[in-house]
Short mmCIF file of C-alpha atoms in Angstrom, two decimals:
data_model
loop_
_atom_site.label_atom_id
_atom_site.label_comp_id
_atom_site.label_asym_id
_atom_site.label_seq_id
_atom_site.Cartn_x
_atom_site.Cartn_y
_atom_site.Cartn_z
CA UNK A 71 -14.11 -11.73 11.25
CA UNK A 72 -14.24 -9.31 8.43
CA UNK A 73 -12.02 -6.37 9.37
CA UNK A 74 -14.73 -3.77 7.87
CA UNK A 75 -17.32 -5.14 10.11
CA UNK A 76 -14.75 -3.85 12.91
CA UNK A 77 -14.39 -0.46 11.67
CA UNK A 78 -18.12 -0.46 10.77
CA UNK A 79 -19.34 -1.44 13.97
CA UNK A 80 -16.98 0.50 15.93
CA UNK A 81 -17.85 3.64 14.18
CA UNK A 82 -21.70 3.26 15.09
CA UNK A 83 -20.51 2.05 18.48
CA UNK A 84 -18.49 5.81 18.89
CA UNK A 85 -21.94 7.34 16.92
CA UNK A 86 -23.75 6.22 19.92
CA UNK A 87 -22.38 8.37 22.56
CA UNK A 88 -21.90 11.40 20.24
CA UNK A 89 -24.63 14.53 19.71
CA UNK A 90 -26.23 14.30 16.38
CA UNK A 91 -24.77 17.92 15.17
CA UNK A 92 -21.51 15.96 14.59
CA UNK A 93 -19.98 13.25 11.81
CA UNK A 94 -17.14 11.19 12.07
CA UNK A 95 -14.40 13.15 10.16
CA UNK A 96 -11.53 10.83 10.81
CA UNK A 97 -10.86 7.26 12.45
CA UNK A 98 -6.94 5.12 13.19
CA UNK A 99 -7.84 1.80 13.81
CA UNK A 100 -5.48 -1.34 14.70
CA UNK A 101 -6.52 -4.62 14.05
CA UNK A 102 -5.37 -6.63 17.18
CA UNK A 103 -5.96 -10.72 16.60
CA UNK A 104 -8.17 -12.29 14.43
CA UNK A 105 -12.28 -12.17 15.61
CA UNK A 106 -14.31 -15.35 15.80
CA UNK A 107 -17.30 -14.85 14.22
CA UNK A 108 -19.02 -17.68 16.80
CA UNK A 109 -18.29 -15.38 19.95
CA UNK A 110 -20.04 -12.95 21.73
CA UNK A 111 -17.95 -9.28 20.78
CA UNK A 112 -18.14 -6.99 23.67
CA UNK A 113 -17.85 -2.91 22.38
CA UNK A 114 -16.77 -0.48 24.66
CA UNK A 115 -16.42 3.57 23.64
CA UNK A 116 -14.50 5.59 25.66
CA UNK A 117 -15.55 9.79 25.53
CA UNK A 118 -12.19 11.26 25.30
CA UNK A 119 -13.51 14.90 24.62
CA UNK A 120 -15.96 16.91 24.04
CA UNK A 121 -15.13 20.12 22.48
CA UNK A 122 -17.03 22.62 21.03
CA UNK A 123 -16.76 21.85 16.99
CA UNK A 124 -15.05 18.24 17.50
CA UNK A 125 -15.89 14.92 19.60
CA UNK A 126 -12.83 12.37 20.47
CA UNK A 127 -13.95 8.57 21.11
CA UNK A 128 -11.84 5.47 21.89
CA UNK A 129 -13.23 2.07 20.93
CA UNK A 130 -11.99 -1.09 22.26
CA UNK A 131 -13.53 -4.70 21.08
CA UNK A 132 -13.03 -8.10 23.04
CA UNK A 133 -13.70 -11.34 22.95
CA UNK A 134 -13.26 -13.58 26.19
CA UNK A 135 -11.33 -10.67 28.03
CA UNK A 136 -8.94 -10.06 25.15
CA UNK A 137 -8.26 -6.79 22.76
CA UNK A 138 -9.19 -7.55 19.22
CA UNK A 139 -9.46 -4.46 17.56
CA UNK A 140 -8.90 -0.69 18.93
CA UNK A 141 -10.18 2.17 16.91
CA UNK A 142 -9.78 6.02 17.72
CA UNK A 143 -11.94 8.64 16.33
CA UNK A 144 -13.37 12.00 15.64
CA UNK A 145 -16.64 13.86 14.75
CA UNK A 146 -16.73 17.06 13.57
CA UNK A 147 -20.15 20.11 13.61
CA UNK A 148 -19.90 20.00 9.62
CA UNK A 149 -18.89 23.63 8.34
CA UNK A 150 -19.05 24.97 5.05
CA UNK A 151 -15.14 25.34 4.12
CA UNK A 152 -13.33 25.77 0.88
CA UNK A 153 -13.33 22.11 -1.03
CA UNK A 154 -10.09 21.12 -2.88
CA UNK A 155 -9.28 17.73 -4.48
CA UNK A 156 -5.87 17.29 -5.96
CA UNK A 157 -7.17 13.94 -7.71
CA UNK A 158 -9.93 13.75 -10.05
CA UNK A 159 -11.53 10.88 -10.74
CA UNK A 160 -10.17 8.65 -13.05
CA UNK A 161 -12.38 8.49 -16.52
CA UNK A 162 -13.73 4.96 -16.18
CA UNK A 163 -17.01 2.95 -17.71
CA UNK A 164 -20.20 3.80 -15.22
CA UNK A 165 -21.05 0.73 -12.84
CA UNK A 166 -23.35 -0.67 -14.94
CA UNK A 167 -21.28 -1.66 -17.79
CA UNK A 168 -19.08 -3.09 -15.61
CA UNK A 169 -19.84 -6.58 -15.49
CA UNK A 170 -16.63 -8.56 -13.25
CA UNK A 171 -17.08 -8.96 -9.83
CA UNK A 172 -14.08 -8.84 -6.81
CA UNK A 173 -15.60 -12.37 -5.94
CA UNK A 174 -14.89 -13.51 -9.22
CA UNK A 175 -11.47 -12.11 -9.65
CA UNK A 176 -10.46 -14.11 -6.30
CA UNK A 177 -11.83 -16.80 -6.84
CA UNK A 178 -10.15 -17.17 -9.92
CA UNK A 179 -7.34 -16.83 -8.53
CA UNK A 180 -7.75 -19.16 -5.93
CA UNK A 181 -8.88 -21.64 -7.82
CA UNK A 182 -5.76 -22.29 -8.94
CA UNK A 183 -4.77 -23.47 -5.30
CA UNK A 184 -7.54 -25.33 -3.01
CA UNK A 185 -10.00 -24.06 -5.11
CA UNK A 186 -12.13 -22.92 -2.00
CA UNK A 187 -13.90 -19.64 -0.98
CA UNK A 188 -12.67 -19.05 2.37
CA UNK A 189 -14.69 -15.61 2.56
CA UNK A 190 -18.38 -14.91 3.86
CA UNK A 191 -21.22 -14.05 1.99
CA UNK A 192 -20.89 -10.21 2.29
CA UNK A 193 -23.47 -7.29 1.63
CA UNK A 194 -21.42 -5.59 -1.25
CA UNK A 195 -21.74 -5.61 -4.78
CA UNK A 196 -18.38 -4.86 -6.03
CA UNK A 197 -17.77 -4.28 -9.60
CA UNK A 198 -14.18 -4.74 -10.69
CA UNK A 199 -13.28 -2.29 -13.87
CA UNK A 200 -9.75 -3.53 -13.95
CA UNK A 201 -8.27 -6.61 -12.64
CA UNK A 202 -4.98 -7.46 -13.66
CA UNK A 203 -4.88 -9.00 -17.30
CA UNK A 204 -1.11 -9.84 -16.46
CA UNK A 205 -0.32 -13.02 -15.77
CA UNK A 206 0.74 -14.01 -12.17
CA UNK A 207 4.23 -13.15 -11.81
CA UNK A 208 4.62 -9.89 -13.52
CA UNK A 209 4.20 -6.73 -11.71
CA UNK A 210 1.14 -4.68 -11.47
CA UNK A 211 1.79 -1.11 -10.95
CA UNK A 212 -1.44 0.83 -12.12
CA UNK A 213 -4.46 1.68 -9.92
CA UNK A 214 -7.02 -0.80 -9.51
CA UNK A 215 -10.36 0.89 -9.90
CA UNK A 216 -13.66 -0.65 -8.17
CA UNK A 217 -17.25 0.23 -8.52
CA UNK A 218 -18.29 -0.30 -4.91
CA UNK A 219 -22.16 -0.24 -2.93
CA UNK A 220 -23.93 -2.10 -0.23
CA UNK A 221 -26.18 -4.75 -1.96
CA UNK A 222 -29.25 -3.75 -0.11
CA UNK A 223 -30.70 -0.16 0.36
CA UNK A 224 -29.44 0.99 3.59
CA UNK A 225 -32.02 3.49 5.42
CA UNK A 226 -32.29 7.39 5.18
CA UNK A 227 -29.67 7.72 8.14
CA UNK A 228 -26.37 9.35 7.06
CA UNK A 229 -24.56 8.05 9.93
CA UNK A 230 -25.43 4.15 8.92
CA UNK A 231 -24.05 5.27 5.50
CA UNK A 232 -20.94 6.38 7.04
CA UNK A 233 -20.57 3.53 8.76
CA UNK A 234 -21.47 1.13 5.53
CA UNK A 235 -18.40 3.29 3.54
CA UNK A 236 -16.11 2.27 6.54
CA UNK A 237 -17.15 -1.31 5.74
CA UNK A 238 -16.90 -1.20 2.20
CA UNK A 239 -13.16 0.56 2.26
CA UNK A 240 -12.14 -2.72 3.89
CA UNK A 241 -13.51 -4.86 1.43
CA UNK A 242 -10.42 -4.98 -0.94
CA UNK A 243 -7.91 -2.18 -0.11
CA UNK A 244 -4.47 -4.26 1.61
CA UNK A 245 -5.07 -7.06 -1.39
CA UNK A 246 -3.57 -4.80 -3.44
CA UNK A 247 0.54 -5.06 -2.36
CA UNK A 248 0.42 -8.15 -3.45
CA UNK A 249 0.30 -6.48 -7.21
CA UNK A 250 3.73 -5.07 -7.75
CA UNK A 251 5.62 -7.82 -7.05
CA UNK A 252 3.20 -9.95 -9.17
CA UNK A 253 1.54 -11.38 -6.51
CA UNK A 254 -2.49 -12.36 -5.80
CA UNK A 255 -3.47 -11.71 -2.14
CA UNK A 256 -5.33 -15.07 -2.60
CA UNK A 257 -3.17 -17.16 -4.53
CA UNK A 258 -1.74 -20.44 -2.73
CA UNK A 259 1.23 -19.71 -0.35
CA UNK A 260 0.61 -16.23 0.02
CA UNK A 261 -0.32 -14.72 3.69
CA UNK A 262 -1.68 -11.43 4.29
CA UNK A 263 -3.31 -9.77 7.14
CA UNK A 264 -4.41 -6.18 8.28
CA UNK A 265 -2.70 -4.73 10.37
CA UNK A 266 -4.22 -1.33 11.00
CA UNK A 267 -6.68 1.40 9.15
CA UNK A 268 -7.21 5.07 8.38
CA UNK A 269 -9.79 7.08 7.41
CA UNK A 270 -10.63 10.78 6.37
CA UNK A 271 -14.18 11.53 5.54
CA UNK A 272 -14.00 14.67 3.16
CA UNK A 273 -18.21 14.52 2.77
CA UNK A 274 -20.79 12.17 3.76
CA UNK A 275 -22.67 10.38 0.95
CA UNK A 276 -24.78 7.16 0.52
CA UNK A 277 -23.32 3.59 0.48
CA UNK A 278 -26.21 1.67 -1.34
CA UNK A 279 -24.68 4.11 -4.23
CA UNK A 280 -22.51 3.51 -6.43
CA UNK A 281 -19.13 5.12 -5.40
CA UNK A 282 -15.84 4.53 -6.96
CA UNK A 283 -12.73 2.88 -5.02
CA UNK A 284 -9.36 4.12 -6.78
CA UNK A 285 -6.83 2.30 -4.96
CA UNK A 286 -2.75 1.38 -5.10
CA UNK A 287 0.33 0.59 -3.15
CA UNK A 288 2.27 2.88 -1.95
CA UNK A 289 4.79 0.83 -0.15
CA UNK A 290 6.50 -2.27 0.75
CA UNK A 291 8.99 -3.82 2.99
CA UNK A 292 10.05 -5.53 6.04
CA UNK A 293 6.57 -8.16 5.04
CA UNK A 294 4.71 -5.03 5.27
CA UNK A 295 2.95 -3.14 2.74
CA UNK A 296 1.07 0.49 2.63
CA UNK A 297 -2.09 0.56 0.64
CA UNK A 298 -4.48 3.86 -0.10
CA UNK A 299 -7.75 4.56 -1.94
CA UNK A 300 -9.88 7.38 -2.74
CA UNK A 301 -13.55 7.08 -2.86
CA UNK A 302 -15.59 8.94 -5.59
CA UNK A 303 -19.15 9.51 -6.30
CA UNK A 304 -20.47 9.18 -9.67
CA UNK A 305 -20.05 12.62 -10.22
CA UNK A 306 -16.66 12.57 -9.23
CA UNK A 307 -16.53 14.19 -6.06
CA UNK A 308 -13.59 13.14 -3.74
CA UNK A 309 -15.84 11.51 -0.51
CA UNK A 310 -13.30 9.92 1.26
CA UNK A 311 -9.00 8.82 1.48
CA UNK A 312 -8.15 5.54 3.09
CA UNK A 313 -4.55 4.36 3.99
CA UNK A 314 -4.33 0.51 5.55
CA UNK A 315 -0.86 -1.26 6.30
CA UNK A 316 -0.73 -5.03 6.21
CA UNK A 317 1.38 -8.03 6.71
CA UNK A 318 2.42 -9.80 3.40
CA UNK A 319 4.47 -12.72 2.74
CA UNK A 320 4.73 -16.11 0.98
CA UNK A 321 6.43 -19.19 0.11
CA UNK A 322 9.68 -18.70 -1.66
CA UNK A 323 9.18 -19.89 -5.52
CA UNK B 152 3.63 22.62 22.20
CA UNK B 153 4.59 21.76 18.96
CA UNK B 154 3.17 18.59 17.97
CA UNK B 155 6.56 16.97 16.87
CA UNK B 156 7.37 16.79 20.44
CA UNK B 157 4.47 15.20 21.14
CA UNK B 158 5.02 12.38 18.19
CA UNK B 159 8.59 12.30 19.32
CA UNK B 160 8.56 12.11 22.76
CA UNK B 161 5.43 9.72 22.60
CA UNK B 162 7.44 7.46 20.77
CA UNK B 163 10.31 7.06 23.25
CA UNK B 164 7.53 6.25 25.69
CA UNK B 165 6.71 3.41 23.91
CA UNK B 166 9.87 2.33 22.80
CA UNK B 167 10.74 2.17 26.29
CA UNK B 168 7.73 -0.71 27.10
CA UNK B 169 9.08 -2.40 24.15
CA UNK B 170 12.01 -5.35 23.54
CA UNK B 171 14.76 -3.87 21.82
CA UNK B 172 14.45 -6.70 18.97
CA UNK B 173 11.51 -4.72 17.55
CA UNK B 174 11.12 -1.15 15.34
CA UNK B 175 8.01 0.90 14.67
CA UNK B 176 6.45 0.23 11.75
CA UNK B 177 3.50 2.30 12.39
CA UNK B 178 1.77 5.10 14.97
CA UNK B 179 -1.71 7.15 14.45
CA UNK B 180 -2.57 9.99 17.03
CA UNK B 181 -5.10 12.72 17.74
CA UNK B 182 -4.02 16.41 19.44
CA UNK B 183 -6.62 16.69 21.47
CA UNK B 184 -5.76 20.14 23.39
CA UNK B 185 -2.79 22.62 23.09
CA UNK B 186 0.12 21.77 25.62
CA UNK B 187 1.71 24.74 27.73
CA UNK B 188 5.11 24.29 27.59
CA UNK B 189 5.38 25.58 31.50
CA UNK B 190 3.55 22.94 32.66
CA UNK B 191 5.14 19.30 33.68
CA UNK B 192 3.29 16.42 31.02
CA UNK B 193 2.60 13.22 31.90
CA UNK B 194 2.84 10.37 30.13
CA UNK B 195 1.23 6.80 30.36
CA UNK B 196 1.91 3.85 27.83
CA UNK B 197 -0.23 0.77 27.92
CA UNK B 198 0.95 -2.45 27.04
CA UNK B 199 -1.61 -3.35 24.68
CA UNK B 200 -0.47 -6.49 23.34
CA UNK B 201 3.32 -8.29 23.03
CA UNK B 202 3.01 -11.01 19.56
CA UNK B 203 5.61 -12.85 17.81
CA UNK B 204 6.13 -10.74 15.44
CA UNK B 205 4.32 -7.54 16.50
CA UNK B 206 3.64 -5.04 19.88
CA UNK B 207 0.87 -2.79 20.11
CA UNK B 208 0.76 0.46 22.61
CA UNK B 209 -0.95 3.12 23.21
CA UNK B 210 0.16 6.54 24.78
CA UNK B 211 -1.71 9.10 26.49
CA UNK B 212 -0.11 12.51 27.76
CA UNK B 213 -1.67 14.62 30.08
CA UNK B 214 -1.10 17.99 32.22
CA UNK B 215 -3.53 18.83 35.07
CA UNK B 216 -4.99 15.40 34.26
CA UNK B 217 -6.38 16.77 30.86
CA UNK B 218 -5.27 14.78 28.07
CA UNK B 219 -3.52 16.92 25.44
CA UNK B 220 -2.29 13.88 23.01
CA UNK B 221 -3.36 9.71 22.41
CA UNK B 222 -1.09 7.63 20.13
CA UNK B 223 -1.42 4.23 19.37
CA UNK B 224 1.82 2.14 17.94
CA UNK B 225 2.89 -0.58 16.22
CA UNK B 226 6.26 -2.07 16.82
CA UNK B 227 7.67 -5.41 14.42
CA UNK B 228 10.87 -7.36 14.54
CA UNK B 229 12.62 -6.42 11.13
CA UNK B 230 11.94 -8.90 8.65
CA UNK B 231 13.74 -8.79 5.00
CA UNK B 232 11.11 -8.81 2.44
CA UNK B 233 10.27 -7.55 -0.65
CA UNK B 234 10.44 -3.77 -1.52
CA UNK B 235 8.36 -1.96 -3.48
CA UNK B 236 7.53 1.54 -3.67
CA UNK B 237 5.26 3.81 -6.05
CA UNK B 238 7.22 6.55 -5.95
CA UNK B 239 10.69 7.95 -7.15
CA UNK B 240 12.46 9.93 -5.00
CA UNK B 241 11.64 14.04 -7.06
CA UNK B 242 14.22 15.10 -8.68
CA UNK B 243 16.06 18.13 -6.58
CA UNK B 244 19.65 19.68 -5.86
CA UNK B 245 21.14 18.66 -2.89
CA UNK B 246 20.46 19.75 0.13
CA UNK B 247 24.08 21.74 0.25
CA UNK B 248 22.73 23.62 -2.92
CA UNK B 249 19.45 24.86 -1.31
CA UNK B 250 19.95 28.14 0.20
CA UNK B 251 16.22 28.90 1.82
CA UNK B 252 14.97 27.75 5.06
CA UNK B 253 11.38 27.22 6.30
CA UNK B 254 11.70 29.63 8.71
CA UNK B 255 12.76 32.41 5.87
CA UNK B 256 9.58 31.36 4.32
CA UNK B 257 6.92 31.16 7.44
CA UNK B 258 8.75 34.84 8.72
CA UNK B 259 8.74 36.30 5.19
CA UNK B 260 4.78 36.01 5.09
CA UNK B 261 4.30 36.26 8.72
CA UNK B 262 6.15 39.40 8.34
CA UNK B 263 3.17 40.83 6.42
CA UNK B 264 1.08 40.93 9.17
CA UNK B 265 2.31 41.45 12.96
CA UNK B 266 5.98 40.32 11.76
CA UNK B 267 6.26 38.33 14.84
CA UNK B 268 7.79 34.72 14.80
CA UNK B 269 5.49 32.62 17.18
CA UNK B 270 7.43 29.68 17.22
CA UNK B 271 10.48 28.68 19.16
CA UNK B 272 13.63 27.77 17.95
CA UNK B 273 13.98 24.37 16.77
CA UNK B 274 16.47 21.99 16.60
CA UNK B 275 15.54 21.12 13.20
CA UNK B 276 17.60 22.33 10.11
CA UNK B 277 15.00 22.85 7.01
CA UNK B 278 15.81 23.71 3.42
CA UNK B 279 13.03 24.78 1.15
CA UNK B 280 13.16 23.46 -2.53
CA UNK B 281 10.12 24.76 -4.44
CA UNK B 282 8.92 27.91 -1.98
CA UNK B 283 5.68 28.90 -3.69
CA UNK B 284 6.86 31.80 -5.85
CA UNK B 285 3.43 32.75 -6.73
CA UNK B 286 1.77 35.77 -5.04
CA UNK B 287 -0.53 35.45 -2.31
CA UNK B 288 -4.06 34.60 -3.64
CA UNK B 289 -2.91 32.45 -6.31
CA UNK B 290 -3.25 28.98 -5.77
CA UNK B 291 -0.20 26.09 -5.33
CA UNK B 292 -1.00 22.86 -6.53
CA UNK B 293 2.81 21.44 -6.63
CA UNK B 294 4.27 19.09 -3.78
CA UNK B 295 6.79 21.35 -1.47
CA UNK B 296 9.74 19.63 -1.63
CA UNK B 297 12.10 20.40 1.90
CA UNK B 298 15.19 18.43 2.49
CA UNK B 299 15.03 17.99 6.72
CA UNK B 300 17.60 16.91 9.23
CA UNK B 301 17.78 17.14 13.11
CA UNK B 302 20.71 20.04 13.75
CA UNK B 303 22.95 18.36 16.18
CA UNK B 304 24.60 15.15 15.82
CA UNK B 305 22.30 12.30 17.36
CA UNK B 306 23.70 9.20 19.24
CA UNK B 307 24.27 5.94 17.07
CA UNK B 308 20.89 4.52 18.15
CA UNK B 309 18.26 3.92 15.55
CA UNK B 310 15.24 4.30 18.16
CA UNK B 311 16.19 7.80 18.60
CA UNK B 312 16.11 8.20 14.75
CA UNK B 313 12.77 7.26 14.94
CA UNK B 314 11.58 9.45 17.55
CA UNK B 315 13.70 12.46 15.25
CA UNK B 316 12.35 11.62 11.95
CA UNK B 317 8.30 11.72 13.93
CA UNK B 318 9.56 15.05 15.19
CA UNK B 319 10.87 16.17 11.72
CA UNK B 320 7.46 14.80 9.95
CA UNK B 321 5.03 17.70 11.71
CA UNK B 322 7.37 20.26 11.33
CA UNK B 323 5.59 21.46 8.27
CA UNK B 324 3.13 19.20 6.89
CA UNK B 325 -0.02 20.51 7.93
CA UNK B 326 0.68 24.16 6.31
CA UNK B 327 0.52 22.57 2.43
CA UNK B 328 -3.52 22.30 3.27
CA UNK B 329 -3.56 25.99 2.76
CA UNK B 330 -1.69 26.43 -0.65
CA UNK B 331 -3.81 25.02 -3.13
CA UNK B 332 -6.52 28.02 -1.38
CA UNK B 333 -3.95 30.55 -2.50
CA UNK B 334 -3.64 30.77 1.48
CA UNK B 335 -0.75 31.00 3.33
CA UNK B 336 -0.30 29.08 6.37
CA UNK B 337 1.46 31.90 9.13
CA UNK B 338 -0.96 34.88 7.13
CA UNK B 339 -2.63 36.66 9.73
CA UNK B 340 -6.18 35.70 9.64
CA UNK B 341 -5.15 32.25 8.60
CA UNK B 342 -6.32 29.89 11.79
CA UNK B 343 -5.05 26.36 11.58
CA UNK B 344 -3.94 23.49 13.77
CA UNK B 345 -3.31 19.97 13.66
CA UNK B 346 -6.30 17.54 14.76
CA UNK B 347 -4.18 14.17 13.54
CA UNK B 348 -1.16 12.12 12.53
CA UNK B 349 -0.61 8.98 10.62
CA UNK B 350 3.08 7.81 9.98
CA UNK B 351 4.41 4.87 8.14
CA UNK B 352 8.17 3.46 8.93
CA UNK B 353 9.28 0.95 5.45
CA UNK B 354 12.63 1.41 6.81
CA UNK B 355 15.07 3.13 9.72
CA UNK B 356 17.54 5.68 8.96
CA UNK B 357 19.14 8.39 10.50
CA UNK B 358 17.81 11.53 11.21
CA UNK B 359 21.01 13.84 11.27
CA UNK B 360 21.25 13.18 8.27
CA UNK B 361 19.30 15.19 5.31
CA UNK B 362 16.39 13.77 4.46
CA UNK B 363 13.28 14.97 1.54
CA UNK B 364 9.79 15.51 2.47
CA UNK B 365 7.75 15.32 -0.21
CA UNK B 366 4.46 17.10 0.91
CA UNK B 367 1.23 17.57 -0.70
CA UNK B 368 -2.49 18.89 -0.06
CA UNK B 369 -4.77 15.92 -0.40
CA UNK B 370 -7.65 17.17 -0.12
CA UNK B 371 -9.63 19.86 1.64
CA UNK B 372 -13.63 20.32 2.90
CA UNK B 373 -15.47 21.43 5.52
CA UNK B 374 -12.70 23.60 7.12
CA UNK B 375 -10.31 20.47 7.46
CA UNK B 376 -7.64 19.97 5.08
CA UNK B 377 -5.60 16.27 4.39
CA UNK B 378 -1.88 16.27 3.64
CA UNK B 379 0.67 13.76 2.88
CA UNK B 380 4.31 13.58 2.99
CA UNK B 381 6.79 11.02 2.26
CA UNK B 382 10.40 11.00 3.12
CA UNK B 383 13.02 10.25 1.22
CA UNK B 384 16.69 9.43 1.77
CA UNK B 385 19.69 11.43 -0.63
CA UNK B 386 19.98 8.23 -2.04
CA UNK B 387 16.03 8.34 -3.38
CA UNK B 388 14.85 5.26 -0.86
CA UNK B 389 11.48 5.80 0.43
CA UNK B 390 12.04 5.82 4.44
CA UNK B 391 8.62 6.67 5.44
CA UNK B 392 4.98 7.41 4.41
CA UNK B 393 2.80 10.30 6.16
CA UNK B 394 -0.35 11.90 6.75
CA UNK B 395 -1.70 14.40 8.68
CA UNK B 396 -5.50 16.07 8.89
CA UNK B 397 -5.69 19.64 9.94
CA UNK B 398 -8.68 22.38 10.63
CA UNK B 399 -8.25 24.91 8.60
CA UNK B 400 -10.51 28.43 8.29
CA UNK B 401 -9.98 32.27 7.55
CA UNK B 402 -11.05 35.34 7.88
CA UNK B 403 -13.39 36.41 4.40
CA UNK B 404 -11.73 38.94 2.32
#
């Protein structure tokens, strides 16, 4: 199971048993053991608080008795506040002159190995500005920079869109500690996994629009590596900062 | 309570419930309600899951059967693998060669309003690189730079360097959030706390020994703010990543 349709689905589960004067403003997730996508989940939300300007949830999600994925989360009354971004956007071509896909820079790469798509059919359109021109083997160090929106319009309900950003922030993020040691998340002999995920909303926008994923690693060691991202808007607003940690390691050359 | 002890003592809880052939590689909490440091606090670890390579837990502390704090953790058996990180230790003097402490700082502007020090003495030993020279009002975009240790020699176990280094990582983090507003954490008028806390471990070191946080605002909306700090040993390895959300509002001039 696709680890953003955890966080997604998690975060409308919490939604559910929170007043509608409040938005998620953060959510920690862990990724427990891998779903299967041809059992029953159960989702079960836990109301750890309720204060007066924030709402705590815990979200548990099994499958035959057993802890797949735990999220914890928190919803804020919005308030106007003073805004502060210390990252601009990075200048990049809009979305529509943008014409490679994520899809196609993995499968490209794994084509190379088994030559198979092991992913799903998912409901993003992801527009890749600048996969690696390096060949495999030589570090990547820069940013990589993704136009990113749910294929289909999504309906006039911010909290869905929310939940679609959580989805979307998934989508690519961990692939990307592969990069400095010249590595391709999907390349033959490589294995990678999530192992947890953080979120901070900074505003609430929509997901069937075009927002910009800035993303890099931070971090590796120990077979584990720290990714973040920043989404954008068009205009350039900061919406959103992501950190995920994952598992990495692969055959020896 | 100061939410270090929380992180910290958290921490040990879990490290108790946990084989000694695994480290933390990872925790993410929520302070859910202040602590009173007069009343006895409670805390419960589940054993969420025990893997090969990994053990999850989660923490809960309580007094008068309120929860105050939730953690969840991830523990790994140390694997070599390859390291990577993004960023180069700053360049600073050591920390023999820094003079001012955090606490000279917090009083000194503290000291403009009711001049009291609120906080208790802590066994934490903090020197202050880059204190924001600029007057009140005028806002700090740099990363604040502190070199940290824990006062007192600690016993020669790395667990407890863990727990020490958590501890040291909330010491200050959440009071960048205000700088880039011109704002001053300790001003009077200033109201702040911490609603979360992320932390990374790439590697184990020891905590009694000086250590550089490398702390910056984020990002900033709705009357939360987003740091993140990274510590560094004196030999410029990247030990750990942070990040910590905080509510943030003042009084209108």
């Amino acid at each position: 199971m696709f680890g953003g349709q955890f966080l997604a689905q998690g975060l409308v589960a919490a939604q559910l048993t929170v007043t509608d004067d409040r938005d998620v403003n953060s959510l920690h997730a862990y990724f427990l053991r891998p779903g299967d996508v041809n059992l029953p989940t159960t989702w079960q939300v836990e109301r750890v608080r309720d204060g007066r300007g924030f709402s705590s949830r815990s979200v548990v999600a099994q499958q035959a008795g057993k802890d797949l994925f735990r999220m914890a989360l928190s919803f804020q009354v919005p308030r106007p506040g003073a805004e502060f971004s210390s990252r601009a956007m990075p200048d990049v071509p809009s979305a529509e002159k943008v014409t490679s896909t994520y899809n196609e820079f993995t499968e490209s790469t794994r084509a190379s190995g088994d030559g198979q798509w092991h992913g799903s059919v998912r409901p993003m359109d992801i527009r890749y500005i600048n996969p690696p021109s390096a060949p495999a083997g030589e570090p990547i160090l820069e940013p990589q920079l993704m136009w990113m929106r749910i294929k289909e319009s999504l309906e006039d309900e911010p909290r869905i869109h929310d939940a679609a950003l959580a989805y979307l922030s998934d989508a690519s993020l961990i692939d990307h500690v592969a990069l400095p040691h010249g590595r391709r998340w999907e390349e033959p002999g490589f294995d990678g996994t999530s192992l947890d995920h953080a979120m901070w909303f900074h505003r609430h926008v929509r997901a069937d629009e075009w927002v910009l994923f800035d993303q890099k690693a931070e971090a590796t060691a120990s077979e584990r590596g720290l990714a973040t991202g920043r989404f954008f808007t068009e205009d350039g607003e900061l919406i959103a900062t992501c950190a995920q940690e994952g598992l990495m390691r692969w055959e020896e050359d």
